[in-house]
């Protein structure tokens, strides 16, 4: 009996639209798609292109065809893009990128890769997630860069100073662990007058010196120092309260870096404002 070959009917269902960042999983969950070096490099290009699309190119910087400009867009210490500084980890479009960074980090560690590409990836992740205020990403990346990749001698002296400085600032400002911050400084013989000034300001509660050091720092140092901003504002309020009976409203705002209304509300101050003068109680 002859059977007629039936033509396959095209499916009326549209194929699912899969985000390229979601096409692979975490190595820690058993997915091994990213263990291949070429796949890692292609995935990194996808991450940086997506990130670059969100923050926009730098002024006077053109996007080249193969995405190299996008990959290197945020690897410069001089990068101070206003939009990038306003973004946070919860900003629209950022959570998938942050998760993709974690996937790539796990894949690089699992494949024992410590070459120039691994260094470039980790530098990119550290700098971008510092700007995004996401310590869950930049803290483990800093540790791996300093303790593992740096051991191969791939970091230049300038890069070593930069990233150990970020580690010290994270310990001192975010984790409020001054003992370990000084320990890391001595262990790596880190020499930076700006970092030393920040540590001294935190030790002595010198909010004036802290703000001066913050103003002299690069974009990433300023972002890390923001973690200690609340403590230093509290210290400034304490000093004002012990020193003055009345003071100008503008001076209070200058010292605390906050508007009078937000300062009074956030600190539950009993001080009153009469015109442009703050009466301290």
CSV table of C-alpha atoms in Angstrom, one decimal, residues 10-264:
chain,number,residue,atom,x,y,z
A,10,UNK,CA,4.3,25.4,8.7
A,11,UNK,CA,3.6,26.1,12.3
A,12,UNK,CA,1.3,29.0,13.0
A,13,UNK,CA,3.1,29.6,16.3
A,14,UNK,CA,5.7,32.3,16.2
A,15,UNK,CA,9.1,31.1,17.4
A,16,UNK,CA,9.9,32.4,20.9
A,17,UNK,CA,12.0,35.5,21.1
A,18,UNK,CA,15.0,34.6,23.3
A,19,UNK,CA,17.2,37.3,24.7
A,20,UNK,CA,20.9,36.5,23.8
A,21,UNK,CA,21.8,37.2,27.4
A,22,UNK,CA,19.4,34.5,28.5
A,23,UNK,CA,20.6,31.9,26.0
A,24,UNK,CA,23.1,30.5,28.5
A,25,UNK,CA,22.9,29.6,32.2
A,26,UNK,CA,25.1,29.7,35.2
A,27,UNK,CA,28.0,27.3,35.4
A,28,UNK,CA,27.2,26.8,39.1
A,29,UNK,CA,23.8,25.4,38.0
A,30,UNK,CA,25.3,22.9,35.6
A,31,UNK,CA,25.2,24.9,32.3
A,32,UNK,CA,28.5,24.4,30.5
A,33,UNK,CA,27.7,26.5,27.4
A,34,UNK,CA,30.2,29.3,28.4
A,35,UNK,CA,33.2,27.2,29.1
A,36,UNK,CA,34.3,27.6,25.5
A,37,UNK,CA,36.7,30.5,25.1
A,38,UNK,CA,35.2,31.8,21.8
A,39,UNK,CA,31.7,31.6,23.3
A,40,UNK,CA,32.9,33.6,26.2
A,41,UNK,CA,34.3,36.4,23.9
A,42,UNK,CA,31.1,36.5,21.8
A,43,UNK,CA,29.0,36.7,25.0
A,44,UNK,CA,31.2,39.5,26.4
A,45,UNK,CA,30.6,41.5,23.2
A,46,UNK,CA,26.9,41.0,23.6
A,47,UNK,CA,27.0,42.3,27.2
A,48,UNK,CA,29.1,45.4,26.4
A,49,UNK,CA,27.0,46.2,23.3
A,50,UNK,CA,23.8,46.1,25.4
A,51,UNK,CA,25.4,48.1,28.2
A,52,UNK,CA,26.8,50.7,25.7
A,53,UNK,CA,23.3,51.0,24.1
A,54,UNK,CA,21.8,51.9,27.5
A,55,UNK,CA,24.4,54.5,28.6
A,56,UNK,CA,25.2,55.9,25.1
A,57,UNK,CA,28.6,56.6,23.5
A,58,UNK,CA,30.9,59.2,25.0
A,59,UNK,CA,31.0,62.7,23.4
A,60,UNK,CA,33.0,62.6,20.2
A,61,UNK,CA,33.2,58.8,20.3
A,62,UNK,CA,31.9,56.8,17.3
A,63,UNK,CA,30.7,53.2,17.4
A,64,UNK,CA,32.8,51.0,15.1
A,65,UNK,CA,31.4,48.1,13.2
A,66,UNK,CA,32.9,45.2,15.1
A,67,UNK,CA,31.9,46.5,18.6
A,68,UNK,CA,35.4,47.1,19.9
A,69,UNK,CA,34.5,50.7,20.9
A,70,UNK,CA,31.5,49.3,22.8
A,71,UNK,CA,33.7,46.8,24.6
A,72,UNK,CA,36.2,49.3,25.7
A,73,UNK,CA,33.8,52.2,26.3
A,74,UNK,CA,33.9,52.0,30.1
A,75,UNK,CA,37.4,50.9,30.7
A,76,UNK,CA,38.9,54.4,31.0
A,77,UNK,CA,39.5,56.2,34.3
A,78,UNK,CA,38.5,59.4,32.5
A,79,UNK,CA,35.0,58.1,31.7
A,80,UNK,CA,32.6,60.3,33.5
A,81,UNK,CA,29.4,60.0,31.4
A,82,UNK,CA,26.5,61.7,33.2
A,83,UNK,CA,24.0,59.1,32.3
A,84,UNK,CA,26.2,56.3,33.5
A,85,UNK,CA,26.7,58.0,36.9
A,86,UNK,CA,22.9,58.2,37.2
A,87,UNK,CA,22.2,54.5,36.6
A,88,UNK,CA,21.7,52.0,39.3
A,89,UNK,CA,21.5,48.2,39.4
A,90,UNK,CA,17.7,48.4,39.5
A,91,UNK,CA,17.5,50.8,36.5
A,92,UNK,CA,15.4,49.4,33.6
A,93,UNK,CA,17.5,47.1,31.4
A,94,UNK,CA,20.3,46.6,34.0
A,95,UNK,CA,19.2,43.4,35.9
A,96,UNK,CA,19.7,41.1,32.8
A,97,UNK,CA,23.1,42.7,32.2
A,98,UNK,CA,24.2,42.2,35.8
A,99,UNK,CA,23.1,38.5,35.7
A,100,UNK,CA,25.0,38.0,32.4
A,101,UNK,CA,28.1,39.4,34.0
A,102,UNK,CA,27.8,36.8,36.8
A,103,UNK,CA,27.4,34.1,34.2
A,104,UNK,CA,30.6,35.2,32.5
A,105,UNK,CA,32.5,35.5,35.7
A,106,UNK,CA,31.6,32.0,36.7
A,107,UNK,CA,32.6,30.6,33.3
A,108,UNK,CA,36.0,32.4,33.4
A,109,UNK,CA,36.7,31.0,36.9
A,110,UNK,CA,35.5,27.5,35.9
A,111,UNK,CA,37.7,27.5,32.8
A,112,UNK,CA,40.7,28.7,34.8
A,113,UNK,CA,41.2,31.5,32.4
A,114,UNK,CA,43.7,34.2,33.6
A,115,UNK,CA,44.8,35.7,30.2
A,116,UNK,CA,44.4,39.2,28.9
A,117,UNK,CA,40.7,38.6,28.0
A,118,UNK,CA,39.9,37.6,31.6
A,119,UNK,CA,41.6,40.7,32.9
A,120,UNK,CA,39.6,42.9,30.4
A,121,UNK,CA,36.4,41.3,31.5
A,122,UNK,CA,37.0,41.7,35.2
A,123,UNK,CA,38.1,45.3,34.8
A,124,UNK,CA,34.9,46.0,32.8
A,125,UNK,CA,32.7,44.3,35.4
A,126,UNK,CA,34.3,46.0,38.4
A,127,UNK,CA,34.1,49.5,36.9
A,128,UNK,CA,30.6,49.2,35.6
A,129,UNK,CA,29.1,47.6,38.8
A,130,UNK,CA,30.9,50.2,41.0
A,131,UNK,CA,29.1,52.8,39.0
A,132,UNK,CA,25.8,50.8,39.4
A,133,UNK,CA,26.3,50.5,43.1
A,134,UNK,CA,26.2,46.7,43.1
A,135,UNK,CA,28.7,45.2,45.5
A,136,UNK,CA,27.4,41.7,44.9
A,137,UNK,CA,29.1,42.0,41.5
A,138,UNK,CA,32.2,44.1,42.0
A,139,UNK,CA,33.4,42.7,45.4
A,140,UNK,CA,34.0,39.1,44.3
A,141,UNK,CA,35.3,40.4,41.0
A,142,UNK,CA,37.8,42.6,42.8
A,143,UNK,CA,39.0,39.7,45.0
A,144,UNK,CA,39.5,37.4,42.0
A,145,UNK,CA,41.3,40.1,40.0
A,146,UNK,CA,43.7,40.9,42.9
A,147,UNK,CA,44.2,37.4,44.3
A,148,UNK,CA,44.2,35.3,41.1
A,149,UNK,CA,44.7,37.3,37.9
A,150,UNK,CA,47.2,39.7,39.5
A,151,UNK,CA,49.4,36.7,40.4
A,152,UNK,CA,50.1,36.1,36.7
A,153,UNK,CA,51.6,39.6,36.5
A,154,UNK,CA,49.1,40.8,33.9
A,155,UNK,CA,48.2,44.0,35.9
A,156,UNK,CA,50.3,47.0,35.3
A,157,UNK,CA,51.5,49.1,38.2
A,158,UNK,CA,48.8,51.7,37.6
A,159,UNK,CA,46.1,49.1,37.4
A,160,UNK,CA,47.3,47.4,40.6
A,161,UNK,CA,47.2,50.7,42.4
A,162,UNK,CA,43.8,51.5,41.0
A,163,UNK,CA,42.0,48.3,41.9
A,164,UNK,CA,43.7,47.7,45.3
A,165,UNK,CA,42.6,51.3,46.1
A,166,UNK,CA,39.0,50.3,45.2
A,167,UNK,CA,39.2,47.3,47.5
A,168,UNK,CA,40.5,49.5,50.3
A,169,UNK,CA,37.7,52.0,49.8
A,170,UNK,CA,35.1,49.3,49.8
A,171,UNK,CA,36.4,47.9,53.0
A,172,UNK,CA,36.5,51.3,54.7
A,173,UNK,CA,33.4,53.0,53.3
A,174,UNK,CA,30.9,50.2,52.6
A,175,UNK,CA,31.9,47.5,55.0
A,176,UNK,CA,33.0,50.0,57.7
A,177,UNK,CA,36.1,47.7,58.3
A,178,UNK,CA,38.9,50.1,58.9
A,179,UNK,CA,41.2,47.5,60.4
A,180,UNK,CA,41.1,45.3,57.3
A,181,UNK,CA,41.4,48.4,55.1
A,182,UNK,CA,44.7,49.3,56.7
A,183,UNK,CA,45.7,45.7,56.6
A,184,UNK,CA,45.2,45.4,52.9
A,185,UNK,CA,47.0,48.8,52.4
A,186,UNK,CA,50.1,47.4,54.3
A,187,UNK,CA,49.9,44.0,52.7
A,188,UNK,CA,50.1,45.3,49.2
A,189,UNK,CA,52.3,48.3,50.1
A,190,UNK,CA,49.7,50.5,48.5
A,191,UNK,CA,50.7,54.1,48.2
A,192,UNK,CA,48.1,56.7,47.4
A,193,UNK,CA,47.8,60.0,49.1
A,194,UNK,CA,44.1,60.3,48.3
A,195,UNK,CA,43.2,56.9,49.7
A,196,UNK,CA,45.3,57.6,52.8
A,197,UNK,CA,43.4,60.9,53.3
A,198,UNK,CA,40.1,59.1,53.1
A,199,UNK,CA,41.2,56.6,55.7
A,200,UNK,CA,42.4,59.3,58.0
A,201,UNK,CA,39.1,61.2,57.6
A,202,UNK,CA,37.1,58.1,58.5
A,203,UNK,CA,39.2,57.3,61.5
A,204,UNK,CA,38.9,60.8,62.9
A,205,UNK,CA,35.4,61.5,61.7
A,206,UNK,CA,36.7,64.5,59.7
A,207,UNK,CA,33.8,65.2,57.4
A,208,UNK,CA,35.5,68.3,55.9
A,209,UNK,CA,38.6,66.3,54.9
A,210,UNK,CA,36.4,63.5,53.6
A,211,UNK,CA,34.5,65.8,51.2
A,212,UNK,CA,37.8,67.3,50.0
A,213,UNK,CA,39.2,63.9,49.3
A,214,UNK,CA,36.0,62.8,47.6
A,215,UNK,CA,36.1,65.9,45.3
A,216,UNK,CA,39.6,64.9,44.2
A,217,UNK,CA,38.8,61.3,43.5
A,218,UNK,CA,37.9,59.7,40.1
A,219,UNK,CA,34.4,58.7,39.2
A,220,UNK,CA,34.7,55.2,40.7
A,221,UNK,CA,36.3,56.4,44.0
A,222,UNK,CA,33.5,58.9,44.4
A,223,UNK,CA,30.9,56.2,44.0
A,224,UNK,CA,32.6,53.9,46.5
A,225,UNK,CA,32.9,56.8,49.0
A,226,UNK,CA,29.2,57.4,48.8
A,227,UNK,CA,28.7,54.3,51.0
A,228,UNK,CA,30.2,56.3,53.9
A,229,UNK,CA,28.3,59.5,53.0
A,230,UNK,CA,25.5,58.9,55.5
A,231,UNK,CA,28.0,58.4,58.4
A,232,UNK,CA,29.9,61.5,57.5
A,233,UNK,CA,26.6,63.5,57.2
A,234,UNK,CA,25.7,62.4,60.7
A,235,UNK,CA,29.1,63.5,61.9
A,236,UNK,CA,28.7,66.9,60.3
A,237,UNK,CA,25.3,67.3,62.0
A,238,UNK,CA,26.8,66.4,65.3
A,239,UNK,CA,29.6,68.9,64.9
A,240,UNK,CA,27.2,71.7,63.9
A,241,UNK,CA,25.0,70.9,66.9
A,242,UNK,CA,27.9,71.1,69.4
A,243,UNK,CA,29.4,74.3,67.8
A,244,UNK,CA,26.5,76.7,67.0
A,245,UNK,CA,23.3,78.0,68.5
A,246,UNK,CA,22.3,79.4,65.1
A,247,UNK,CA,23.8,79.1,61.7
A,248,UNK,CA,22.8,80.1,58.1
A,249,UNK,CA,20.7,77.6,56.2
A,250,UNK,CA,23.1,77.7,53.3
A,251,UNK,CA,26.0,76.7,55.5
A,252,UNK,CA,24.1,73.7,56.9
A,253,UNK,CA,23.3,72.6,53.4
A,254,UNK,CA,26.9,73.1,52.3
A,255,UNK,CA,28.3,71.1,55.2
A,256,UNK,CA,25.9,68.2,54.9
A,257,UNK,CA,25.4,68.1,51.1
A,258,UNK,CA,21.6,67.9,51.6
A,259,UNK,CA,18.8,70.4,51.3
A,260,UNK,CA,17.5,71.6,54.6
A,261,UNK,CA,14.1,69.9,54.1
A,262,UNK,CA,15.5,66.5,53.3
A,263,UNK,CA,18.1,66.8,56.2
A,264,UNK,CA,15.5,67.7,58.8
